PDB file of C-alpha atoms in Angstrom:
ATOM      1  CA  UNK A  21      31.687   0.072  52.066  1.00  0.00           C
ATOM      2  CA  UNK A  22      30.187  -0.998  48.742  1.00  0.00           C
ATOM      3  CA  UNK A  23      27.502  -3.570  48.100  1.00  0.00           C
ATOM      4  CA  UNK A  24      26.870  -5.457  44.880  1.00  0.00           C
ATOM      5  CA  UNK A  25      23.604  -4.905  43.122  1.00  0.00           C
ATOM      6  CA  UNK A  26      21.092  -7.693  43.583  1.00  0.00           C
ATOM      7  CA  UNK A  27      19.314  -9.246  40.604  1.00  0.00           C
ATOM      8  CA  UNK A  28      16.156  -7.404  41.615  1.00  0.00           C
ATOM      9  CA  UNK A  29      18.006  -4.082  41.541  1.00  0.00           C
ATOM     10  CA  UNK A  30      19.479  -4.881  38.132  1.00  0.00           C
ATOM     11  CA  UNK A  31      16.055  -5.808  36.784  1.00  0.00           C
ATOM     12  CA  UNK A  32      14.604  -2.572  38.137  1.00  0.00           C
ATOM     13  CA  UNK A  33      17.447  -0.579  36.553  1.00  0.00           C
ATOM     14  CA  UNK A  34      16.859  -2.315  33.218  1.00  0.00           C
ATOM     15  CA  UNK A  35      13.195  -1.415  33.374  1.00  0.00           C
ATOM     16  CA  UNK A  36      14.009   2.241  33.863  1.00  0.00           C
ATOM     17  CA  UNK A  37      16.735   2.388  31.212  1.00  0.00           C
ATOM     18  CA  UNK A  38      16.079   4.704  28.229  1.00  0.00           C
ATOM     19  CA  UNK A  39      15.818   1.774  25.826  1.00  0.00           C
ATOM     20  CA  UNK A  40      13.320  -0.023  28.056  1.00  0.00           C
ATOM     21  CA  UNK A  41      11.274   3.157  28.425  1.00  0.00           C
ATOM     22  CA  UNK A  42      11.261   3.594  24.652  1.00  0.00           C
ATOM     23  CA  UNK A  43       9.995   0.045  24.137  1.00  0.00           C
ATOM     24  CA  UNK A  44       7.362   0.574  26.815  1.00  0.00           C
ATOM     25  CA  UNK A  45       6.116   3.764  25.156  1.00  0.00           C
ATOM     26  CA  UNK A  46       5.942   2.003  21.802  1.00  0.00           C
ATOM     27  CA  UNK A  47       3.902  -0.830  23.293  1.00  0.00           C
ATOM     28  CA  UNK A  48       1.537   1.639  24.914  1.00  0.00           C
ATOM     29  CA  UNK A  49       1.209   3.589  21.656  1.00  0.00           C
ATOM     30  CA  UNK A  50       0.466   0.413  19.707  1.00  0.00           C
ATOM     31  CA  UNK A  51      -2.116  -0.685  22.283  1.00  0.00           C
ATOM     32  CA  UNK A  52      -3.759   2.747  22.234  1.00  0.00           C
ATOM     33  CA  UNK A  53      -3.791   2.760  18.422  1.00  0.00           C
ATOM     34  CA  UNK A  54      -5.421  -0.677  18.271  1.00  0.00           C
ATOM     35  CA  UNK A  55      -8.005   0.278  20.900  1.00  0.00           C
ATOM     36  CA  UNK A  56      -9.011   3.349  18.898  1.00  0.00           C
ATOM     37  CA  UNK A  57      -8.912   1.469  15.595  1.00  0.00           C
ATOM     38  CA  UNK A  58     -11.319  -1.177  16.934  1.00  0.00           C
ATOM     39  CA  UNK A  59     -13.924   1.524  17.459  1.00  0.00           C
ATOM     40  CA  UNK A  60     -14.190   1.936  13.655  1.00  0.00           C
ATOM     41  CA  UNK A  61     -16.455  -0.835  12.396  1.00  0.00           C
ATOM     42  CA  UNK A  62     -15.727  -0.084   8.763  1.00  0.00           C
ATOM     43  CA  UNK A  63     -12.003  -0.278   9.451  1.00  0.00           C
ATOM     44  CA  UNK A  64     -12.426  -3.656  11.165  1.00  0.00           C
ATOM     45  CA  UNK A  65     -14.423  -4.937   8.206  1.00  0.00           C
ATOM     46  CA  UNK A  66     -11.701  -3.795   5.826  1.00  0.00           C
ATOM     47  CA  UNK A  67      -8.948  -5.338   7.949  1.00  0.00           C
ATOM     48  CA  UNK A  68     -10.822  -8.651   8.199  1.00  0.00           C
ATOM     49  CA  UNK A  69     -11.319  -8.759   4.437  1.00  0.00           C
ATOM     50  CA  UNK A  70      -7.644  -7.984   3.814  1.00  0.00           C
ATOM     51  CA  UNK A  71      -6.482 -10.680   6.228  1.00  0.00           C
ATOM     52  CA  UNK A  72      -8.778 -13.176   4.508  1.00  0.00           C
ATOM     53  CA  UNK A  73      -7.473 -12.293   1.045  1.00  0.00           C
ATOM     54  CA  UNK A  74      -3.879 -12.360   2.295  1.00  0.00           C
ATOM     55  CA  UNK A  75      -4.441 -15.825   3.767  1.00  0.00           C
ATOM     56  CA  UNK A  76      -5.969 -17.029   0.507  1.00  0.00           C
ATOM     57  CA  UNK A  77      -3.047 -15.631  -1.503  1.00  0.00           C
ATOM     58  CA  UNK A  78      -0.379 -17.095   0.785  1.00  0.00           C
ATOM     59  CA  UNK A  79      -1.935 -20.560   0.863  1.00  0.00           C
ATOM     60  CA  UNK A  80      -2.717 -20.689  -2.875  1.00  0.00           C
ATOM     61  CA  UNK A  81       0.253 -22.969  -3.717  1.00  0.00           C
ATOM     62  CA  UNK A  82      -1.046 -25.480  -1.149  1.00  0.00           C
ATOM     63  CA  UNK A  83      -4.787 -25.230  -1.790  1.00  0.00           C
ATOM     64  CA  UNK A  84      -4.810 -24.645  -5.559  1.00  0.00           C
ATOM     65  CA  UNK A  85      -1.358 -25.476  -6.906  1.00  0.00           C
ATOM     66  CA  UNK A  86       0.532 -23.774  -9.709  1.00  0.00           C
ATOM     67  CA  UNK A  87      -0.774 -26.261 -12.300  1.00  0.00           C
ATOM     68  CA  UNK A  88      -4.053 -24.328 -12.374  1.00  0.00           C
ATOM     69  CA  UNK A  89      -2.366 -21.947 -14.836  1.00  0.00           C
ATOM     70  CA  UNK A  90      -1.557 -24.725 -17.290  1.00  0.00           C
ATOM     71  CA  UNK A  91      -3.412 -24.497 -20.599  1.00  0.00           C
ATOM     72  CA  UNK A  92      -2.495 -27.955 -21.846  1.00  0.00           C
ATOM     73  CA  UNK A  93      -3.711 -29.814 -18.731  1.00  0.00           C
ATOM     74  CA  UNK A  94      -6.999 -27.943 -18.277  1.00  0.00           C
ATOM     75  CA  UNK A  95      -9.531 -30.227 -16.530  1.00  0.00           C
ATOM     76  CA  UNK A  96     -12.698 -28.832 -18.099  1.00  0.00           C
ATOM     77  CA  UNK A  97     -14.185 -27.653 -21.344  1.00  0.00           C
ATOM     78  CA  UNK A  98     -14.046 -24.070 -22.625  1.00  0.00           C
ATOM     79  CA  UNK A  99     -16.401 -21.560 -21.002  1.00  0.00           C
ATOM     80  CA  UNK A 100     -18.369 -24.054 -18.910  1.00  0.00           C
ATOM     81  CA  UNK A 101     -20.977 -22.494 -16.643  1.00  0.00           C
ATOM     82  CA  UNK A 102     -20.676 -22.795 -12.828  1.00  0.00           C
ATOM     83  CA  UNK A 103     -21.222 -26.314 -11.539  1.00  0.00           C
ATOM     84  CA  UNK A 104     -20.364 -28.538  -8.584  1.00  0.00           C
ATOM     85  CA  UNK A 105     -17.002 -29.392 -10.159  1.00  0.00           C
ATOM     86  CA  UNK A 106     -16.240 -25.802 -11.187  1.00  0.00           C
ATOM     87  CA  UNK A 107     -18.030 -23.417  -8.766  1.00  0.00           C
ATOM     88  CA  UNK A 108     -17.120 -20.342 -10.842  1.00  0.00           C
ATOM     89  CA  UNK A 109     -17.080 -22.029 -14.246  1.00  0.00           C
ATOM     90  CA  UNK A 110     -14.127 -22.284 -16.621  1.00  0.00           C
ATOM     91  CA  UNK A 111     -12.269 -19.943 -18.967  1.00  0.00           C
ATOM     92  CA  UNK A 112     -11.820 -20.310 -22.721  1.00  0.00           C
ATOM     93  CA  UNK A 113      -9.099 -22.929 -22.157  1.00  0.00           C
ATOM     94  CA  UNK A 114     -11.103 -25.026 -19.691  1.00  0.00           C
ATOM     95  CA  UNK A 115      -9.239 -23.907 -16.572  1.00  0.00           C
ATOM     96  CA  UNK A 116     -11.089 -23.500 -13.287  1.00  0.00           C
ATOM     97  CA  UNK A 117     -11.923 -19.835 -12.751  1.00  0.00           C
ATOM     98  CA  UNK A 118     -12.012 -20.322  -8.992  1.00  0.00           C
ATOM     99  CA  UNK A 119      -8.402 -21.479  -9.049  1.00  0.00           C
ATOM    100  CA  UNK A 120      -7.401 -18.651 -11.394  1.00  0.00           C
ATOM    101  CA  UNK A 121      -9.035 -16.015  -9.193  1.00  0.00           C
ATOM    102  CA  UNK A 122      -7.317 -17.402  -6.091  1.00  0.00           C
ATOM    103  CA  UNK A 123      -3.942 -17.599  -7.849  1.00  0.00           C
ATOM    104  CA  UNK A 124      -4.406 -14.166  -9.398  1.00  0.00           C
ATOM    105  CA  UNK A 125      -4.786 -12.643  -5.934  1.00  0.00           C
ATOM    106  CA  UNK A 126      -1.069 -13.240  -5.365  1.00  0.00           C
ATOM    107  CA  UNK A 127      -0.049 -11.103  -8.340  1.00  0.00           C
ATOM    108  CA  UNK A 128      -2.623  -8.346  -7.876  1.00  0.00           C
ATOM    109  CA  UNK A 129      -1.906  -7.889  -4.162  1.00  0.00           C
ATOM    110  CA  UNK A 130       1.862  -8.026  -4.694  1.00  0.00           C
ATOM    111  CA  UNK A 131       1.808  -5.477  -7.514  1.00  0.00           C
ATOM    112  CA  UNK A 132      -0.498  -3.164  -5.566  1.00  0.00           C
ATOM    113  CA  UNK A 133       1.646  -3.335  -2.426  1.00  0.00           C
ATOM    114  CA  UNK A 134       5.010  -2.842  -4.156  1.00  0.00           C
ATOM    115  CA  UNK A 135       3.701  -0.038  -6.378  1.00  0.00           C
ATOM    116  CA  UNK A 136       2.243   1.747  -3.357  1.00  0.00           C
ATOM    117  CA  UNK A 137       5.498   1.385  -1.404  1.00  0.00           C
ATOM    118  CA  UNK A 138       7.468   2.801  -4.351  1.00  0.00           C
ATOM    119  CA  UNK A 139       5.014   5.671  -4.755  1.00  0.00           C
ATOM    120  CA  UNK A 140       5.027   6.571  -1.065  1.00  0.00           C
ATOM    121  CA  UNK A 141       8.826   6.293  -0.850  1.00  0.00           C
ATOM    122  CA  UNK A 142       9.279   8.733  -3.745  1.00  0.00           C
ATOM    123  CA  UNK A 143       6.656  11.115  -2.378  1.00  0.00           C
ATOM    124  CA  UNK A 144       8.043  11.030   1.171  1.00  0.00           C
ATOM    125  CA  UNK A 145      11.612  11.646  -0.022  1.00  0.00           C
ATOM    126  CA  UNK A 146      10.618  14.599  -2.184  1.00  0.00           C
ATOM    127  CA  UNK A 147       8.237  16.013   0.424  1.00  0.00           C
ATOM    128  CA  UNK A 148      10.718  15.872   3.314  1.00  0.00           C
ATOM    129  CA  UNK A 149      13.654  17.290   1.351  1.00  0.00           C
ATOM    130  CA  UNK A 150      11.533  20.032  -0.225  1.00  0.00           C
ATOM    131  CA  UNK A 151      10.112  21.026   3.150  1.00  0.00           C
ATOM    132  CA  UNK A 152      13.514  20.988   4.843  1.00  0.00           C
ATOM    133  CA  UNK A 153      15.817  22.713   2.340  1.00  0.00           C
ATOM    134  CA  UNK A 154      13.248  25.089   0.754  1.00  0.00           C
ATOM    135  CA  UNK A 155      14.628  27.805  -1.560  1.00  0.00           C
ATOM    136  CA  UNK A 156      15.186  27.090  -5.260  1.00  0.00           C
ATOM    137  CA  UNK A 157      15.490  23.355  -4.592  1.00  0.00           C
ATOM    138  CA  UNK A 158      11.980  23.162  -3.148  1.00  0.00           C
ATOM    139  CA  UNK A 159      10.636  25.395  -5.914  1.00  0.00           C
ATOM    140  CA  UNK A 160      11.943  23.095  -8.649  1.00  0.00           C
ATOM    141  CA  UNK A 161      10.628  19.972  -6.920  1.00  0.00           C
ATOM    142  CA  UNK A 162       7.204  21.461  -6.329  1.00  0.00           C
ATOM    143  CA  UNK A 163       6.894  22.600  -9.945  1.00  0.00           C
ATOM    144  CA  UNK A 164       7.714  19.064 -11.080  1.00  0.00           C
ATOM    145  CA  UNK A 165       5.160  17.777  -8.587  1.00  0.00           C
ATOM    146  CA  UNK A 166       2.532  20.183  -9.928  1.00  0.00           C
ATOM    147  CA  UNK A 167       3.224  18.957 -13.463  1.00  0.00           C
ATOM    148  CA  UNK A 168       2.622  15.359 -12.417  1.00  0.00           C
ATOM    149  CA  UNK A 169      -0.530  16.415 -10.537  1.00  0.00           C
ATOM    150  CA  UNK A 170      -2.175  18.026 -13.555  1.00  0.00           C
ATOM    151  CA  UNK A 171      -1.241  15.190 -15.914  1.00  0.00           C
ATOM    152  CA  UNK A 172      -3.647  12.218 -16.012  1.00  0.00           C
ATOM    153  CA  UNK A 173      -2.031   9.469 -13.955  1.00  0.00           C
ATOM    154  CA  UNK A 174      -3.451   6.638 -16.024  1.00  0.00           C
ATOM    155  CA  UNK A 175      -2.257   8.195 -19.279  1.00  0.00           C
ATOM    156  CA  UNK A 176       1.285   8.507 -17.936  1.00  0.00           C
ATOM    157  CA  UNK A 177       1.209   4.919 -16.658  1.00  0.00           C
ATOM    158  CA  UNK A 178      -0.032   3.669 -20.033  1.00  0.00           C
ATOM    159  CA  UNK A 179       2.720   5.595 -21.812  1.00  0.00           C
ATOM    160  CA  UNK A 180       5.426   4.099 -19.590  1.00  0.00           C
ATOM    161  CA  UNK A 181       3.998   0.586 -19.837  1.00  0.00           C
ATOM    162  CA  UNK A 182       3.829   0.912 -23.621  1.00  0.00           C
ATOM    163  CA  UNK A 183       7.449   1.907 -24.221  1.00  0.00           C
ATOM    164  CA  UNK A 184       8.873  -0.609 -21.728  1.00  0.00           C
ATOM    165  CA  UNK A 185       8.837  -4.394 -21.748  1.00  0.00           C
ATOM    166  CA  UNK A 186       5.664  -6.153 -20.630  1.00  0.00           C
ATOM    167  CA  UNK A 187       6.447  -7.447 -17.151  1.00  0.00           C
ATOM    168  CA  UNK A 188       5.326  -7.065 -13.556  1.00  0.00           C
ATOM    169  CA  UNK A 189       8.295  -4.827 -12.778  1.00  0.00           C
ATOM    170  CA  UNK A 190       7.188  -2.492 -15.575  1.00  0.00           C
ATOM    171  CA  UNK A 191       3.668  -2.293 -14.144  1.00  0.00           C
ATOM    172  CA  UNK A 192       5.017  -1.605 -10.647  1.00  0.00           C
ATOM    173  CA  UNK A 193       7.363   1.092 -11.962  1.00  0.00           C
ATOM    174  CA  UNK A 194       4.688   2.691 -14.133  1.00  0.00           C
ATOM    175  CA  UNK A 195       2.239   2.957 -11.244  1.00  0.00           C
ATOM    176  CA  UNK A 196       4.831   3.977  -8.654  1.00  0.00           C
ATOM    177  CA  UNK A 197       6.412   6.837 -10.586  1.00  0.00           C
ATOM    178  CA  UNK A 198       3.057   8.367 -11.555  1.00  0.00           C
ATOM    179  CA  UNK A 199       1.140   8.332  -8.250  1.00  0.00           C
ATOM    180  CA  UNK A 200       3.577   9.989  -5.812  1.00  0.00           C
ATOM    181  CA  UNK A 201       2.692  13.742  -6.155  1.00  0.00           C
ATOM    182  CA  UNK A 202      -0.182  13.704  -3.638  1.00  0.00           C
ATOM    183  CA  UNK A 203       2.049  12.092  -1.023  1.00  0.00           C
ATOM    184  CA  UNK A 204       4.809  14.608  -1.727  1.00  0.00           C
ATOM    185  CA  UNK A 205       2.435  17.533  -1.185  1.00  0.00           C
ATOM    186  CA  UNK A 206       1.069  16.137   2.077  1.00  0.00           C
ATOM    187  CA  UNK A 207       4.487  15.219   3.468  1.00  0.00           C
ATOM    188  CA  UNK A 208       5.949  18.619   2.564  1.00  0.00           C
ATOM    189  CA  UNK A 209       3.118  20.392   4.404  1.00  0.00           C
ATOM    190  CA  UNK A 210       3.676  18.184   7.461  1.00  0.00           C
ATOM    191  CA  UNK A 211       7.439  18.770   7.270  1.00  0.00           C
ATOM    192  CA  UNK A 212       6.952  22.550   7.258  1.00  0.00           C
ATOM    193  CA  UNK A 213       4.675  22.258  10.292  1.00  0.00           C
ATOM    194  CA  UNK A 214       7.179  20.091  12.192  1.00  0.00           C
ATOM    195  CA  UNK A 215      10.172  22.304  11.420  1.00  0.00           C
ATOM    196  CA  UNK A 216       8.351  25.369  12.727  1.00  0.00           C
ATOM    197  CA  UNK A 217       8.319  23.917  16.249  1.00  0.00           C
ATOM    198  CA  UNK A 218      10.744  25.226  18.901  1.00  0.00           C
ATOM    199  CA  UNK A 219      12.568  21.936  19.527  1.00  0.00           C
ATOM    200  CA  UNK A 220      13.796  21.942  15.921  1.00  0.00           C
ATOM    201  CA  UNK A 221      15.472  25.294  16.557  1.00  0.00           C
ATOM    202  CA  UNK A 222      17.069  23.880  19.712  1.00  0.00           C
ATOM    203  CA  UNK A 223      18.321  20.849  17.782  1.00  0.00           C
ATOM    204  CA  UNK A 224      19.894  23.125  15.167  1.00  0.00           C
ATOM    205  CA  UNK A 225      21.469  25.295  17.876  1.00  0.00           C
ATOM    206  CA  UNK A 226      23.013  22.193  19.444  1.00  0.00           C
ATOM    207  CA  UNK A 227      24.681  21.326  16.152  1.00  0.00           C
ATOM    208  CA  UNK A 228      22.157  18.991  14.567  1.00  0.00           C
ATOM    209  CA  UNK A 229      22.822  18.633  10.839  1.00  0.00           C
ATOM    210  CA  UNK A 230      20.391  18.232   7.967  1.00  0.00           C
ATOM    211  CA  UNK A 231      20.389  14.430   8.135  1.00  0.00           C
ATOM    212  CA  UNK A 232      19.885  14.469  11.918  1.00  0.00           C
ATOM    213  CA  UNK A 233      16.933  16.856  11.676  1.00  0.00           C
ATOM    214  CA  UNK A 234      15.239  14.961   8.858  1.00  0.00           C
ATOM    215  CA  UNK A 235      15.816  11.436  10.182  1.00  0.00           C
ATOM    216  CA  UNK A 236      15.427  11.964  13.943  1.00  0.00           C
ATOM    217  CA  UNK A 237      12.777  14.698  14.122  1.00  0.00           C
ATOM    218  CA  UNK A 238      10.901  15.082  10.838  1.00  0.00           C
ATOM    219  CA  UNK A 239      10.614  11.464   9.695  1.00  0.00           C
ATOM    220  CA  UNK A 240       9.046  10.091  12.925  1.00  0.00           C
ATOM    221  CA  UNK A 241       6.411  12.826  12.743  1.00  0.00           C
ATOM    222  CA  UNK A 242       5.471  12.138   9.111  1.00  0.00           C
ATOM    223  CA  UNK A 243       5.461   8.328   9.376  1.00  0.00           C
ATOM    224  CA  UNK A 244       1.797   8.194  10.564  1.00  0.00           C
ATOM    225  CA  UNK A 245       0.789  10.276   7.550  1.00  0.00           C
ATOM    226  CA  UNK A 246       2.864   8.062   5.252  1.00  0.00           C
ATOM    227  CA  UNK A 247       1.261   4.942   6.725  1.00  0.00           C
ATOM    228  CA  UNK A 248      -2.248   6.233   6.150  1.00  0.00           C
ATOM    229  CA  UNK A 249      -1.352   7.359   2.639  1.00  0.00           C
ATOM    230  CA  UNK A 250       0.087   3.930   1.832  1.00  0.00           C
ATOM    231  CA  UNK A 251      -3.139   2.126   2.671  1.00  0.00           C
ATOM    232  CA  UNK A 252      -5.059   4.516   0.437  1.00  0.00           C
ATOM    233  CA  UNK A 253      -2.634   4.260  -2.486  1.00  0.00           C
ATOM    234  CA  UNK A 254      -2.633   0.450  -2.461  1.00  0.00           C
ATOM    235  CA  UNK A 255      -6.288   0.390  -3.510  1.00  0.00           C
ATOM    236  CA  UNK A 256      -5.560   2.822  -6.349  1.00  0.00           C
ATOM    237  CA  UNK A 257      -2.524   0.765  -7.372  1.00  0.00           C
ATOM    238  CA  UNK A 258      -4.583  -2.443  -7.550  1.00  0.00           C
ATOM    239  CA  UNK A 259      -7.168  -0.700  -9.710  1.00  0.00           C
ATOM    240  CA  UNK A 260      -4.408   0.727 -11.921  1.00  0.00           C
ATOM    241  CA  UNK A 261      -2.818  -2.714 -12.331  1.00  0.00           C
ATOM    242  CA  UNK A 262      -6.178  -4.179 -13.302  1.00  0.00           C
ATOM    243  CA  UNK A 263      -6.714  -1.371 -15.808  1.00  0.00           C
ATOM    244  CA  UNK A 264      -3.287  -1.792 -17.407  1.00  0.00           C
ATOM    245  CA  UNK A 265      -3.713  -5.565 -17.584  1.00  0.00           C
ATOM    246  CA  UNK A 266      -7.201  -5.143 -19.052  1.00  0.00           C
ATOM    247  CA  UNK A 267      -5.701  -2.921 -21.762  1.00  0.00           C
ATOM    248  CA  UNK A 268      -3.223  -5.653 -22.633  1.00  0.00           C
ATOM    249  CA  UNK A 269      -0.174  -3.949 -21.092  1.00  0.00           C
ATOM    250  CA  UNK A 270       0.423  -6.498 -18.330  1.00  0.00           C
ATOM    251  CA  UNK A 271       2.601  -9.571 -18.295  1.00  0.00           C
ATOM    252  CA  UNK A 272       0.802 -12.246 -20.379  1.00  0.00           C
ATOM    253  CA  UNK A 273       2.684 -15.067 -18.643  1.00  0.00           C
ATOM    254  CA  UNK A 274       1.156 -14.474 -15.194  1.00  0.00           C
ATOM    255  CA  UNK A 275      -2.409 -14.647 -13.935  1.00  0.00           C
ATOM    256  CA  UNK A 276      -3.890 -11.550 -12.331  1.00  0.00           C
ATOM    257  CA  UNK A 277      -7.390 -10.226 -11.809  1.00  0.00           C
ATOM    258  CA  UNK A 278      -6.941  -7.592 -14.485  1.00  0.00           C
ATOM    259  CA  UNK A 279      -5.485 -10.219 -16.827  1.00  0.00           C
ATOM    260  CA  UNK A 280      -8.579 -12.380 -16.309  1.00  0.00           C
ATOM    261  CA  UNK A 281     -10.795  -9.466 -17.344  1.00  0.00           C
ATOM    262  CA  UNK A 282      -8.625  -8.996 -20.437  1.00  0.00           C
ATOM    263  CA  UNK A 283      -8.927 -12.702 -21.282  1.00  0.00           C
ATOM    264  CA  UNK A 284     -12.703 -12.497 -20.810  1.00  0.00           C
ATOM    265  CA  UNK A 285     -12.901  -9.580 -23.215  1.00  0.00           C
ATOM    266  CA  UNK A 286     -10.816 -11.380 -25.825  1.00  0.00           C
ATOM    267  CA  UNK A 287     -12.927 -14.532 -25.444  1.00  0.00           C
ATOM    268  CA  UNK A 288     -16.098 -12.546 -26.116  1.00  0.00           C
ATOM    269  CA  UNK A 289     -17.578 -13.186 -22.690  1.00  0.00           C
ATOM    270  CA  UNK A 290     -19.303  -9.808 -22.692  1.00  0.00           C
ATOM    271  CA  UNK A 291     -21.200 -10.269 -25.929  1.00  0.00           C
ATOM    272  CA  UNK A 292     -21.964 -13.961 -25.353  1.00  0.00           C
ATOM    273  CA  UNK A 293     -23.312 -13.478 -21.822  1.00  0.00           C
ATOM    274  CA  UNK A 294     -20.653 -15.554 -20.048  1.00  0.00           C
ATOM    275  CA  UNK A 295     -21.037 -13.520 -16.850  1.00  0.00           C
ATOM    276  CA  UNK A 296     -19.100 -15.976 -14.679  1.00  0.00           C
ATOM    277  CA  UNK A 297     -15.922 -15.045 -16.551  1.00  0.00           C
ATOM    278  CA  UNK A 298     -16.249 -11.334 -15.690  1.00  0.00           C
ATOM    279  CA  UNK A 299     -17.956 -11.136 -12.310  1.00  0.00           C
ATOM    280  CA  UNK A 300     -15.542 -13.035  -9.965  1.00  0.00           C
ATOM    281  CA  UNK A 301     -12.327 -11.074 -10.751  1.00  0.00           C
ATOM    282  CA  UNK A 302     -14.293  -7.825 -10.870  1.00  0.00           C
ATOM    283  CA  UNK A 303     -15.845  -8.439  -7.455  1.00  0.00           C
ATOM    284  CA  UNK A 304     -12.435  -9.418  -6.028  1.00  0.00           C
ATOM    285  CA  UNK A 305     -10.894  -6.165  -7.271  1.00  0.00           C
ATOM    286  CA  UNK A 306     -13.772  -4.122  -5.861  1.00  0.00           C
ATOM    287  CA  UNK A 307     -13.689  -5.807  -2.426  1.00  0.00           C
ATOM    288  CA  UNK A 308      -9.926  -5.468  -1.986  1.00  0.00           C
ATOM    289  CA  UNK A 309      -9.897  -1.849  -3.150  1.00  0.00           C
ATOM    290  CA  UNK A 310     -12.784  -1.038  -0.790  1.00  0.00           C
ATOM    291  CA  UNK A 311     -11.081  -2.871   2.094  1.00  0.00           C
ATOM    292  CA  UNK A 312      -7.843  -0.911   1.706  1.00  0.00           C
ATOM    293  CA  UNK A 313      -9.807   2.340   1.468  1.00  0.00           C
ATOM    294  CA  UNK A 314     -11.739   1.558   4.663  1.00  0.00           C
ATOM    295  CA  UNK A 315      -8.520   0.694   6.482  1.00  0.00           C
ATOM    296  CA  UNK A 316      -6.892   3.895   5.267  1.00  0.00           C
ATOM    297  CA  UNK A 317      -9.814   6.032   6.418  1.00  0.00           C
ATOM    298  CA  UNK A 318      -9.812   4.351   9.820  1.00  0.00           C
ATOM    299  CA  UNK A 319      -6.061   4.885  10.213  1.00  0.00           C
ATOM    300  CA  UNK A 320      -6.508   8.540   9.246  1.00  0.00           C
ATOM    301  CA  UNK A 321      -9.228   8.999  11.861  1.00  0.00           C
ATOM    302  CA  UNK A 322      -7.088   7.406  14.576  1.00  0.00           C
ATOM    303  CA  UNK A 323      -3.956   9.374  13.755  1.00  0.00           C
ATOM    304  CA  UNK A 324      -5.847  12.635  13.290  1.00  0.00           C
ATOM    305  CA  UNK A 325      -8.946  12.694  15.544  1.00  0.00           C
ATOM    306  CA  UNK A 326     -10.029  16.047  14.089  1.00  0.00           C
ATOM    307  CA  UNK A 327     -11.004  14.233  10.879  1.00  0.00           C
ATOM    308  CA  UNK A 328     -13.576  12.221  12.784  1.00  0.00           C
ATOM    309  CA  UNK A 329     -15.044  15.394  14.272  1.00  0.00           C
ATOM    310  CA  UNK A 330     -15.118  17.072  10.865  1.00  0.00           C
ATOM    311  CA  UNK A 331     -16.956  14.161   9.317  1.00  0.00           C
TER     312      UNK A 331
END
């Protein structure tokens, strides 16, 4: 005699299914991560600052409008000091610096994020494959990595940005392809540690191929390291973008924080004492870079508690 399963039994079976258990573990892991992250005051400060800047950048088209970049319809006079109408003053064309700084946050944050993602993707790919295959393949990759490590990153980025067209994609590419070696070294070391564990040998004995080992066993174990490295590289990428734009290698058609510093230098703001042209974009760059660094350090401490003990 057979009986049909009741809805309660089906719900209970769904809760105990492998997929449901996986989702439950992920929710518990996320909750545990957030609970530990909240204990880092510096990390919370950095996260709050980043959320504020992200909100400002996303709402810029609504609060500021794209016409703030227009040179012909500038509402003020050139290089006006801060006032009630222009809280941060104006640039050499009479445009509101407050609007330019807000609009420039979109470009600077976007370039920093995309360049960091490209850098981490290259470093993770090289690190995982070099740690998995080893032999002559790993030797060649690590020697190339060592060459990039000893070469000045900024010099390489300037060289690439010089020979290529002046655009945001060039800046992203120049930063991304010159800042990946540190990630590659860290990921390779983590890959070697993961592949020395017994369950990797069991997976190979059961017929697991190279792709299965790297994607199902190695990658999930290096993702926390990659995440922490990404938050740290974003701050460096934003500083690199500002440096390249300040040197005149950025896209002149878009507004960014580094581009504002370049415009201030060309307008003679340094020698004439027009501090309001230099200070706002410089402070914005410093705050965002510091915020990403604080978040990265907090993520590192959560993912690797031994760092907190060591410090």
